[in-house]
mmCIF file with all atom_site columns, C-alpha atoms in Angstrom:
data_model
loop_
_atom_site.group_PDB
_atom_site.id
_atom_site.type_symbol
_atom_site.label_atom_id
_atom_site.label_alt_id
_atom_site.label_comp_id
_atom_site.label_asym_id
_atom_site.label_entity_id
_atom_site.label_seq_id
_atom_site.pdbx_PDB_ins_code
_atom_site.Cartn_x
_atom_site.Cartn_y
_atom_site.Cartn_z
_atom_site.occupancy
_atom_site.B_iso_or_equiv
_atom_site.pdbx_formal_charge
_atom_site.auth_seq_id
_atom_site.auth_comp_id
_atom_site.auth_asym_id
_atom_site.auth_atom_id
_atom_site.pdbx_PDB_model_num
ATOM 1   C CA . MET A 1 1   ? 0.000   0.000  0.000  1.00 55.00 ? 289 MET A CA 1
ATOM 2   C CA . SER A 1 2   ? 1.383   3.412  -1.017 1.00 73.00 ? 290 SER A CA 1
ATOM 3   C CA . SER A 1 3   ? 1.747   6.035  1.665  1.00 88.00 ? 291 SER A CA 1
ATOM 4   C CA . ILE A 1 4   ? -0.298  9.215  1.407  1.00 91.00 ? 292 ILE A CA 1
ATOM 5   C CA . TYR A 1 5   ? 2.926   11.079 0.625  1.00 94.00 ? 293 TYR A CA 1
ATOM 6   C CA . GLU A 1 6   ? 3.809   8.905  -2.339 1.00 93.00 ? 294 GLU A CA 1
ATOM 7   C CA . LYS A 1 7   ? 0.397   9.849  -3.736 1.00 91.00 ? 295 LYS A CA 1
ATOM 8   C CA . SER A 1 8   ? 0.621   13.563 -3.106 1.00 93.00 ? 296 SER A CA 1
ATOM 9   C CA . ILE A 1 9   ? 4.263   14.747 -3.275 1.00 95.00 ? 297 ILE A CA 1
ATOM 10  C CA . ASN A 1 10  ? 4.939   16.347 -6.633 1.00 95.00 ? 298 ASN A CA 1
ATOM 11  C CA . ASN A 1 11  ? 8.053   14.797 -8.239 1.00 96.00 ? 299 ASN A CA 1
ATOM 12  C CA . TYR A 1 12  ? 8.303   12.258 -5.427 1.00 95.00 ? 300 TYR A CA 1
ATOM 13  C CA . HIS A 1 13  ? 11.045  10.411 -7.325 1.00 95.00 ? 301 HIS A CA 1
ATOM 14  C CA . LEU A 1 14  ? 13.354  13.422 -6.904 1.00 97.00 ? 302 LEU A CA 1
ATOM 15  C CA . LEU A 1 15  ? 13.469  13.105 -3.117 1.00 98.00 ? 303 LEU A CA 1
ATOM 16  C CA . HIS A 1 16  ? 16.707  12.049 -1.490 1.00 98.00 ? 304 HIS A CA 1
ATOM 17  C CA . PRO A 1 17  ? 16.473  8.279  -0.755 1.00 97.00 ? 305 PRO A CA 1
ATOM 18  C CA . LYS A 1 18  ? 16.510  8.953  2.988  1.00 97.00 ? 306 LYS A CA 1
ATOM 19  C CA . LEU A 1 19  ? 13.567  11.322 2.635  1.00 97.00 ? 307 LEU A CA 1
ATOM 20  C CA . ARG A 1 20  ? 11.692  8.821  0.469  1.00 96.00 ? 308 ARG A CA 1
ATOM 21  C CA . LYS A 1 21  ? 12.186  6.239  3.184  1.00 94.00 ? 309 LYS A CA 1
ATOM 22  C CA . ARG A 1 22  ? 11.170  8.701  5.894  1.00 95.00 ? 310 ARG A CA 1
ATOM 23  C CA . TYR A 1 23  ? 7.897   9.512  4.144  1.00 95.00 ? 311 TYR A CA 1
ATOM 24  C CA . GLN A 1 24  ? 7.068   5.909  3.323  1.00 92.00 ? 312 GLN A CA 1
ATOM 25  C CA . LEU A 1 25  ? 4.612   5.975  6.201  1.00 88.00 ? 313 LEU A CA 1
ATOM 26  C CA . ASP A 1 26  ? 1.853   3.402  6.093  1.00 82.00 ? 314 ASP A CA 1
ATOM 27  C CA . GLY A 1 27  ? 0.529   0.593  8.253  1.00 74.00 ? 315 GLY A CA 1
ATOM 28  C CA . SER A 1 28  ? 3.931   -1.134 8.360  1.00 75.00 ? 316 SER A CA 1
ATOM 29  C CA . HIS A 1 29  ? 6.303   1.836  8.488  1.00 84.00 ? 317 HIS A CA 1
ATOM 30  C CA . THR A 1 30  ? 6.859   4.329  11.312 1.00 90.00 ? 318 THR A CA 1
ATOM 31  C CA . PHE A 1 31  ? 9.481   6.972  12.022 1.00 96.00 ? 319 PHE A CA 1
ATOM 32  C CA . SER A 1 32  ? 11.036  8.213  15.256 1.00 96.00 ? 320 SER A CA 1
ATOM 33  C CA . GLY A 1 33  ? 13.774  10.781 15.479 1.00 98.00 ? 321 GLY A CA 1
ATOM 34  C CA . THR A 1 34  ? 15.699  12.852 18.021 1.00 98.00 ? 322 THR A CA 1
ATOM 35  C CA . GLY A 1 35  ? 17.654  16.035 17.540 1.00 98.00 ? 323 GLY A CA 1
ATOM 36  C CA . THR A 1 36  ? 18.110  19.664 18.437 1.00 98.00 ? 324 THR A CA 1
ATOM 37  C CA . MET A 1 37  ? 16.446  22.827 17.241 1.00 98.00 ? 325 MET A CA 1
ATOM 38  C CA . SER A 1 38  ? 19.297  25.314 16.957 1.00 98.00 ? 326 SER A CA 1
ATOM 39  C CA . GLU A 1 39  ? 16.805  28.180 17.001 1.00 98.00 ? 327 GLU A CA 1
ATOM 40  C CA . ILE A 1 40  ? 13.159  28.687 17.931 1.00 98.00 ? 328 ILE A CA 1
ATOM 41  C CA . SER A 1 41  ? 12.117  32.296 17.497 1.00 98.00 ? 329 SER A CA 1
ATOM 42  C CA . GLY A 1 42  ? 9.528   34.735 16.149 1.00 96.00 ? 330 GLY A CA 1
ATOM 43  C CA . GLY A 1 43  ? 6.371   36.465 17.235 1.00 95.00 ? 331 GLY A CA 1
ATOM 44  C CA . SER A 1 44  ? 5.687   39.764 18.955 1.00 94.00 ? 332 SER A CA 1
ATOM 45  C CA . PHE A 1 45  ? 4.725   39.872 22.622 1.00 94.00 ? 333 PHE A CA 1
ATOM 46  C CA . LEU A 1 46  ? 1.019   39.865 21.646 1.00 93.00 ? 334 LEU A CA 1
ATOM 47  C CA . VAL A 1 47  ? 1.437   36.927 19.268 1.00 95.00 ? 335 VAL A CA 1
ATOM 48  C CA . ARG A 1 48  ? 3.301   34.926 21.889 1.00 95.00 ? 336 ARG A CA 1
ATOM 49  C CA . MET A 1 49  ? 0.575   35.590 24.444 1.00 94.00 ? 337 MET A CA 1
ATOM 50  C CA . LEU A 1 50  ? -1.989  34.248 21.968 1.00 92.00 ? 338 LEU A CA 1
ATOM 51  C CA . LEU A 1 51  ? 0.168   31.216 21.249 1.00 95.00 ? 339 LEU A CA 1
ATOM 52  C CA . LYS A 1 52  ? 0.097   30.350 24.939 1.00 94.00 ? 340 LYS A CA 1
ATOM 53  C CA . LEU A 1 53  ? -3.476  29.141 24.361 1.00 93.00 ? 341 LEU A CA 1
ATOM 54  C CA . GLY A 1 54  ? -2.112  26.499 22.023 1.00 94.00 ? 342 GLY A CA 1
ATOM 55  C CA . VAL A 1 55  ? -0.592  24.642 24.980 1.00 95.00 ? 343 VAL A CA 1
ATOM 56  C CA . PHE A 1 56  ? -4.096  23.443 25.872 1.00 95.00 ? 344 PHE A CA 1
ATOM 57  C CA . PHE A 1 57  ? -4.415  21.957 22.363 1.00 96.00 ? 345 PHE A CA 1
ATOM 58  C CA . ARG A 1 58  ? -0.845  20.593 22.133 1.00 96.00 ? 346 ARG A CA 1
ATOM 59  C CA . CYS A 1 59  ? -0.101  22.511 18.955 1.00 93.00 ? 347 CYS A CA 1
ATOM 60  C CA . PHE A 1 60  ? 1.436   25.927 19.706 1.00 94.00 ? 348 PHE A CA 1
ATOM 61  C CA . PHE A 1 61  ? 3.570   27.471 22.446 1.00 96.00 ? 349 PHE A CA 1
ATOM 62  C CA . SER A 1 62  ? 5.186   30.782 23.331 1.00 96.00 ? 350 SER A CA 1
ATOM 63  C CA . GLU A 1 63  ? 8.618   29.620 24.518 1.00 97.00 ? 351 GLU A CA 1
ATOM 64  C CA . ARG A 1 64  ? 11.671  30.591 22.461 1.00 97.00 ? 352 ARG A CA 1
ATOM 65  C CA . GLY A 1 65  ? 15.336  29.692 22.675 1.00 97.00 ? 353 GLY A CA 1
ATOM 66  C CA . LYS A 1 66  ? 18.403  28.038 21.168 1.00 98.00 ? 354 LYS A CA 1
ATOM 67  C CA . ASP A 1 67  ? 19.666  24.446 21.211 1.00 98.00 ? 355 ASP A CA 1
ATOM 68  C CA . ILE A 1 68  ? 16.314  22.993 22.243 1.00 98.00 ? 356 ILE A CA 1
ATOM 69  C CA . PRO A 1 69  ? 16.125  19.149 22.452 1.00 98.00 ? 357 PRO A CA 1
ATOM 70  C CA . PHE A 1 70  ? 13.542  17.779 20.041 1.00 97.00 ? 358 PHE A CA 1
ATOM 71  C CA . THR A 1 71  ? 11.818  14.489 19.252 1.00 98.00 ? 359 THR A CA 1
ATOM 72  C CA . ILE A 1 72  ? 9.470   13.514 16.433 1.00 98.00 ? 360 ILE A CA 1
ATOM 73  C CA . LYS A 1 73  ? 7.266   10.452 15.995 1.00 97.00 ? 361 LYS A CA 1
ATOM 74  C CA . ASN A 1 74  ? 5.227   9.522  12.923 1.00 96.00 ? 362 ASN A CA 1
ATOM 75  C CA . ARG A 1 75  ? 2.867   6.570  12.729 1.00 93.00 ? 363 ARG A CA 1
ATOM 76  C CA . THR A 1 76  ? -0.463  5.650  11.194 1.00 90.00 ? 364 THR A CA 1
ATOM 77  C CA . CYS A 1 77  ? -3.701  5.885  13.132 1.00 87.00 ? 365 CYS A CA 1
ATOM 78  C CA . LEU A 1 78  ? -7.264  4.856  12.356 1.00 78.00 ? 366 LEU A CA 1
ATOM 79  C CA . LEU A 1 79  ? -9.572  7.867  12.367 1.00 76.00 ? 367 LEU A CA 1
ATOM 80  C CA . ASN A 1 80  ? -12.716 5.950  11.484 1.00 70.00 ? 368 ASN A CA 1
ATOM 81  C CA . ARG A 1 81  ? -13.664 2.933  9.418  1.00 63.00 ? 369 ARG A CA 1
ATOM 82  C CA . GLU A 1 82  ? -12.755 4.663  6.156  1.00 68.00 ? 370 GLU A CA 1
ATOM 83  C CA . HIS A 1 83  ? -9.846  7.005  6.860  1.00 75.00 ? 371 HIS A CA 1
ATOM 84  C CA . ILE A 1 84  ? -6.300  6.393  7.996  1.00 81.00 ? 372 ILE A CA 1
ATOM 85  C CA . GLY A 1 85  ? -4.231  9.314  9.231  1.00 91.00 ? 373 GLY A CA 1
ATOM 86  C CA . ILE A 1 86  ? -0.559  9.923  9.937  1.00 95.00 ? 374 ILE A CA 1
ATOM 87  C CA . GLU A 1 87  ? 0.252   11.194 13.406 1.00 96.00 ? 375 GLU A CA 1
ATOM 88  C CA . TRP A 1 88  ? 2.875   13.916 13.762 1.00 97.00 ? 376 TRP A CA 1
ATOM 89  C CA . ASN A 1 89  ? 3.919   14.188 17.397 1.00 97.00 ? 377 ASN A CA 1
ATOM 90  C CA . ARG A 1 90  ? 6.700   16.707 17.987 1.00 98.00 ? 378 ARG A CA 1
ATOM 91  C CA . THR A 1 91  ? 8.112   17.466 21.439 1.00 98.00 ? 379 THR A CA 1
ATOM 92  C CA . PHE A 1 92  ? 10.353  20.397 22.385 1.00 98.00 ? 380 PHE A CA 1
ATOM 93  C CA . ILE A 1 93  ? 12.070  20.444 25.780 1.00 97.00 ? 381 ILE A CA 1
ATOM 94  C CA . PHE A 1 94  ? 12.727  23.876 27.321 1.00 97.00 ? 382 PHE A CA 1
ATOM 95  C CA . LYS A 1 95  ? 14.816  23.431 30.500 1.00 91.00 ? 383 LYS A CA 1
ATOM 96  C CA . GLY A 1 96  ? 12.770  20.444 31.595 1.00 82.00 ? 384 GLY A CA 1
ATOM 97  C CA . LYS A 1 97  ? 9.456   21.875 30.379 1.00 94.00 ? 385 LYS A CA 1
ATOM 98  C CA . LYS A 1 98  ? 7.879   19.959 27.509 1.00 97.00 ? 386 LYS A CA 1
ATOM 99  C CA . ARG A 1 99  ? 5.948   21.658 24.749 1.00 97.00 ? 387 ARG A CA 1
ATOM 100 C CA . PHE A 1 100 ? 4.095   19.778 22.033 1.00 97.00 ? 388 PHE A CA 1
ATOM 101 C CA . PHE A 1 101 ? 3.166   20.295 18.402 1.00 97.00 ? 389 PHE A CA 1
ATOM 102 C CA . ASP A 1 102 ? 0.753   17.508 17.471 1.00 97.00 ? 390 ASP A CA 1
ATOM 103 C CA . ALA A 1 103 ? -1.143  17.020 14.232 1.00 97.00 ? 391 ALA A CA 1
ATOM 104 C CA . ILE A 1 104 ? -2.744  14.360 12.064 1.00 96.00 ? 392 ILE A CA 1
ATOM 105 C CA . MET A 1 105 ? -2.443  14.383 8.278  1.00 96.00 ? 393 MET A CA 1
ATOM 106 C CA . VAL A 1 106 ? -5.109  12.791 6.106  1.00 94.00 ? 394 VAL A CA 1
ATOM 107 C CA . TYR A 1 107 ? -5.219  12.195 2.363  1.00 92.00 ? 395 TYR A CA 1
ATOM 108 C CA . ASP A 1 108 ? -8.273  13.725 0.685  1.00 92.00 ? 396 ASP A CA 1
ATOM 109 C CA . GLU A 1 109 ? -9.007  11.318 -2.188 1.00 89.00 ? 397 GLU A CA 1
ATOM 110 C CA . LYS A 1 110 ? -11.629 13.572 -3.773 1.00 90.00 ? 398 LYS A CA 1
ATOM 111 C CA . GLU A 1 111 ? -9.400  16.631 -4.025 1.00 92.00 ? 399 GLU A CA 1
ATOM 112 C CA . ASP A 1 112 ? -6.076  14.757 -4.261 1.00 90.00 ? 400 ASP A CA 1
ATOM 113 C CA . ARG A 1 113 ? -4.538  16.721 -1.403 1.00 94.00 ? 401 ARG A CA 1
ATOM 114 C CA . ILE A 1 114 ? -3.342  16.356 2.168  1.00 96.00 ? 402 ILE A CA 1
ATOM 115 C CA . LEU A 1 115 ? -5.277  17.890 5.038  1.00 96.00 ? 403 LEU A CA 1
ATOM 116 C CA . ASP A 1 116 ? -3.436  18.714 8.255  1.00 97.00 ? 404 ASP A CA 1
ATOM 117 C CA . PHE A 1 117 ? -5.461  18.701 11.490 1.00 96.00 ? 405 PHE A CA 1
ATOM 118 C CA . PHE A 1 118 ? -3.551  20.632 14.150 1.00 96.00 ? 406 PHE A CA 1
ATOM 119 C CA . GLY A 1 119 ? -3.909  19.986 17.855 1.00 95.00 ? 407 GLY A CA 1
ATOM 120 C CA . ASN A 1 120 ? -5.375  17.490 20.239 1.00 93.00 ? 408 ASN A CA 1
ATOM 121 C CA . PRO A 1 121 ? -8.291  18.101 20.235 1.00 93.00 ? 409 PRO A CA 1
ATOM 122 C CA . HIS A 1 122 ? -8.196  19.499 16.699 1.00 94.00 ? 410 HIS A CA 1
ATOM 123 C CA . LEU A 1 123 ? -8.109  23.284 16.604 1.00 95.00 ? 411 LEU A CA 1
ATOM 124 C CA . LEU A 1 124 ? -7.062  24.182 13.071 1.00 97.00 ? 412 LEU A CA 1
ATOM 125 C CA . LEU A 1 125 ? -7.251  22.558 9.629  1.00 97.00 ? 413 LEU A CA 1
ATOM 126 C CA . SER A 1 126 ? -4.929  23.415 6.751  1.00 98.00 ? 414 SER A CA 1
ATOM 127 C CA . VAL A 1 127 ? -4.414  22.238 3.182  1.00 98.00 ? 415 VAL A CA 1
ATOM 128 C CA . LEU A 1 128 ? -0.793  21.297 2.481  1.00 98.00 ? 416 LEU A CA 1
ATOM 129 C CA . ALA A 1 129 ? 1.116   21.133 -0.806 1.00 97.00 ? 417 ALA A CA 1
ATOM 130 C CA . PHE A 1 130 ? 4.257   18.995 -1.106 1.00 97.00 ? 418 PHE A CA 1
ATOM 131 C CA . GLU A 1 131 ? 6.995   19.533 -3.701 1.00 98.00 ? 419 GLU A CA 1
ATOM 132 C CA . ALA A 1 132 ? 10.258  17.629 -4.193 1.00 98.00 ? 420 ALA A CA 1
ATOM 133 C CA . SER A 1 133 ? 13.170  19.472 -5.812 1.00 98.00 ? 421 SER A CA 1
ATOM 134 C CA . PRO A 1 134 ? 16.044  18.235 -8.008 1.00 98.00 ? 422 PRO A CA 1
ATOM 135 C CA . ASP A 1 135 ? 18.453  18.712 -5.074 1.00 97.00 ? 423 ASP A CA 1
ATOM 136 C CA . GLY A 1 136 ? 16.502  16.043 -3.160 1.00 98.00 ? 424 GLY A CA 1
ATOM 137 C CA . SER A 1 137 ? 14.822  18.419 -0.725 1.00 98.00 ? 425 SER A CA 1
ATOM 138 C CA . LEU A 1 138 ? 11.159  18.601 0.216  1.00 98.00 ? 426 LEU A CA 1
ATOM 139 C CA . THR A 1 139 ? 9.153   21.814 0.548  1.00 98.00 ? 427 THR A CA 1
ATOM 140 C CA . ILE A 1 140 ? 5.744   21.891 2.238  1.00 98.00 ? 428 ILE A CA 1
ATOM 141 C CA . THR A 1 141 ? 3.520   24.958 1.972  1.00 98.00 ? 429 THR A CA 1
ATOM 142 C CA . SER A 1 142 ? 0.147   25.642 3.537  1.00 98.00 ? 430 SER A CA 1
ATOM 143 C CA . GLY A 1 143 ? -2.967  26.831 1.730  1.00 97.00 ? 431 GLY A CA 1
ATOM 144 C CA . LYS A 1 144 ? -6.572  27.262 2.787  1.00 97.00 ? 432 LYS A CA 1
ATOM 145 C CA . GLN A 1 145 ? -7.269  27.047 6.518  1.00 98.00 ? 433 GLN A CA 1
ATOM 146 C CA . TRP A 1 146 ? -10.262 26.530 8.747  1.00 98.00 ? 434 TRP A CA 1
ATOM 147 C CA . LEU A 1 147 ? -10.848 27.008 12.462 1.00 97.00 ? 435 LEU A CA 1
ATOM 148 C CA . LEU A 1 148 ? -12.442 23.912 13.990 1.00 96.00 ? 436 LEU A CA 1
ATOM 149 C CA . ILE A 1 149 ? -15.120 24.679 16.561 1.00 94.00 ? 437 ILE A CA 1
ATOM 150 C CA . CYS A 1 150 ? -17.793 22.257 17.816 1.00 91.00 ? 438 CYS A CA 1
ATOM 151 C CA . GLY A 1 151 ? -17.438 20.045 14.767 1.00 88.00 ? 439 GLY A CA 1
ATOM 152 C CA . LYS A 1 152 ? -17.757 22.941 12.334 1.00 95.00 ? 440 LYS A CA 1
ATOM 153 C CA . ARG A 1 153 ? -15.173 24.251 9.872  1.00 96.00 ? 441 ARG A CA 1
ATOM 154 C CA . ILE A 1 154 ? -14.978 28.048 9.852  1.00 97.00 ? 442 ILE A CA 1
ATOM 155 C CA . PRO A 1 155 ? -12.975 29.353 6.856  1.00 97.00 ? 443 PRO A CA 1
ATOM 156 C CA . LEU A 1 156 ? -10.191 31.778 7.700  1.00 97.00 ? 444 LEU A CA 1
ATOM 157 C CA . PRO A 1 157 ? -9.612  34.733 5.351  1.00 96.00 ? 445 PRO A CA 1
ATOM 158 C CA . LYS A 1 158 ? -6.065  35.185 4.049  1.00 94.00 ? 446 LYS A CA 1
ATOM 159 C CA . TRP A 1 159 ? -5.291  38.007 6.485  1.00 95.00 ? 447 TRP A CA 1
ATOM 160 C CA . MET A 1 160 ? -6.011  35.693 9.440  1.00 95.00 ? 448 MET A CA 1
ATOM 161 C CA . ARG A 1 161 ? -4.000  32.693 8.226  1.00 96.00 ? 449 ARG A CA 1
ATOM 162 C CA . GLY A 1 162 ? -0.633  31.591 9.446  1.00 95.00 ? 450 GLY A CA 1
ATOM 163 C CA . THR A 1 163 ? 1.065   30.675 6.168  1.00 96.00 ? 451 THR A CA 1
ATOM 164 C CA . SER A 1 164 ? 3.787   28.092 6.673  1.00 97.00 ? 452 SER A CA 1
ATOM 165 C CA . VAL A 1 165 ? 6.783   27.006 4.611  1.00 98.00 ? 453 VAL A CA 1
ATOM 166 C CA . VAL A 1 166 ? 8.642   23.879 5.679  1.00 98.00 ? 454 VAL A CA 1
ATOM 167 C CA . CYS A 1 167 ? 11.906  22.756 4.103  1.00 98.00 ? 455 CYS A CA 1
ATOM 168 C CA . GLU A 1 168 ? 13.406  19.355 4.852  1.00 98.00 ? 456 GLU A CA 1
ATOM 169 C CA . THR A 1 169 ? 16.689  17.986 3.506  1.00 98.00 ? 457 THR A CA 1
ATOM 170 C CA . PHE A 1 170 ? 19.117  15.182 4.297  1.00 98.00 ? 458 PHE A CA 1
ATOM 171 C CA . ASP A 1 171 ? 22.784  15.904 5.034  1.00 98.00 ? 459 ASP A CA 1
ATOM 172 C CA . GLU A 1 172 ? 24.844  12.875 4.026  1.00 97.00 ? 460 GLU A CA 1
ATOM 173 C CA . SER A 1 173 ? 28.036  14.199 5.607  1.00 97.00 ? 461 SER A CA 1
ATOM 174 C CA . LYS A 1 174 ? 26.375  14.420 9.033  1.00 96.00 ? 462 LYS A CA 1
ATOM 175 C CA . ASN A 1 175 ? 23.854  11.614 8.489  1.00 96.00 ? 463 ASN A CA 1
ATOM 176 C CA . CYS A 1 176 ? 20.964  13.755 9.689  1.00 98.00 ? 464 CYS A CA 1
ATOM 177 C CA . PHE A 1 177 ? 17.804  15.503 8.534  1.00 98.00 ? 465 PHE A CA 1
ATOM 178 C CA . ASN A 1 178 ? 17.738  19.299 8.395  1.00 98.00 ? 466 ASN A CA 1
ATOM 179 C CA . ILE A 1 179 ? 14.462  21.100 8.896  1.00 98.00 ? 467 ILE A CA 1
ATOM 180 C CA . SER A 1 180 ? 13.283  24.695 8.912  1.00 98.00 ? 468 SER A CA 1
ATOM 181 C CA . VAL A 1 181 ? 9.736   25.886 9.588  1.00 98.00 ? 469 VAL A CA 1
ATOM 182 C CA . HIS A 1 182 ? 8.589   29.471 9.012  1.00 98.00 ? 470 HIS A CA 1
ATOM 183 C CA . VAL A 1 183 ? 5.020   30.547 9.818  1.00 97.00 ? 471 VAL A CA 1
ATOM 184 C CA . GLN A 1 184 ? 3.984   34.103 9.035  1.00 97.00 ? 472 GLN A CA 1
ATOM 185 C CA . ASN A 1 185 ? 0.939   36.325 8.752  1.00 96.00 ? 473 ASN A CA 1
ATOM 186 C CA . THR A 1 186 ? 0.429   39.109 6.209  1.00 95.00 ? 474 THR A CA 1
ATOM 187 C CA . ILE A 1 187 ? -0.262  41.624 8.985  1.00 95.00 ? 475 ILE A CA 1
ATOM 188 C CA . LEU A 1 188 ? 1.674   40.361 12.012 1.00 95.00 ? 476 LEU A CA 1
ATOM 189 C CA . GLY A 1 189 ? 4.749   39.103 10.173 1.00 95.00 ? 477 GLY A CA 1
ATOM 190 C CA . THR A 1 190 ? 6.625   36.076 11.498 1.00 96.00 ? 478 THR A CA 1
ATOM 191 C CA . LEU A 1 191 ? 4.570   34.126 14.015 1.00 96.00 ? 479 LEU A CA 1
ATOM 192 C CA . PHE A 1 192 ? 6.868   31.209 14.548 1.00 96.00 ? 480 PHE A CA 1
ATOM 193 C CA . PHE A 1 193 ? 10.221  29.966 13.243 1.00 97.00 ? 481 PHE A CA 1
ATOM 194 C CA . TYR A 1 194 ? 12.455  27.050 14.031 1.00 98.00 ? 482 TYR A CA 1
ATOM 195 C CA . LYS A 1 195 ? 15.329  25.225 12.434 1.00 98.00 ? 483 LYS A CA 1
ATOM 196 C CA . GLY A 1 196 ? 17.513  22.326 13.432 1.00 98.00 ? 484 GLY A CA 1
ATOM 197 C CA . THR A 1 197 ? 18.567  18.755 12.801 1.00 98.00 ? 485 THR A CA 1
ATOM 198 C CA . PHE A 1 198 ? 17.447  15.289 13.835 1.00 98.00 ? 486 PHE A CA 1
ATOM 199 C CA . GLN A 1 199 ? 18.440  11.675 13.254 1.00 98.00 ? 487 GLN A CA 1
ATOM 200 C CA . GLU A 1 200 ? 16.335  8.558  12.968 1.00 97.00 ? 488 GLU A CA 1
ATOM 201 C CA . GLU A 1 201 ? 16.382  6.465  16.117 1.00 92.00 ? 489 GLU A CA 1
ATOM 202 C CA . GLU A 1 202 ? 17.973  3.082  15.627 1.00 75.00 ? 490 GLU A CA 1
ATOM 203 C CA . GLY A 1 203 ? 15.551  0.183  15.432 1.00 57.00 ? 491 GLY A CA 1
ATOM 204 C CA . GLU A 1 204 ? 12.465  2.402  15.139 1.00 47.00 ? 492 GLU A CA 1
ATOM 205 C CA . SER A 1 205 ? 11.838  2.099  11.416 1.00 41.00 ? 493 SER A CA 1
ATOM 206 C CA . CYS A 1 206 ? 10.397  -1.183 10.230 1.00 32.00 ? 494 CYS A CA 1
#
């Protein structure tokens, strides 16, 4: 069975082999990694106060810093009888304090796209576009977004969205994945930014 990423990443064959393996997530493949975010920054005082609310949904946080320990776990989960999702559980450790960024990605067969449900419980829904480049890297960009309240999807206008760009590469010389995430708003500017590296944990991939 093909993973949802094999179906939806444009030019999937261009991905670095390690990235192809990493995104081969289905019922028999998982991924666990550990690393360090060299920088977590961004957001005015007001934005960071608003992001504090995300702690209750395990998807956003206000803490910032350098050299922050990081873990990531990806595995499939059954949402209902018809849909299988991919869990994205990211943990950042700030001086003993854990902060989480959880989401579930689902493949939308009808629209041929991936939907990203942020938070636990779900707070925000975003359409994601995936593009592989000739250098083997992967770029993920967000599109339309909805606020999820009481089972309803409330469309967010462009000026309220947090537009994200994620870039992931593999460094053969250091045998690690590089990642950068930049989330910004047309009015408020950068909301959130982090970059760093991580390695796959031995014995976790099957």
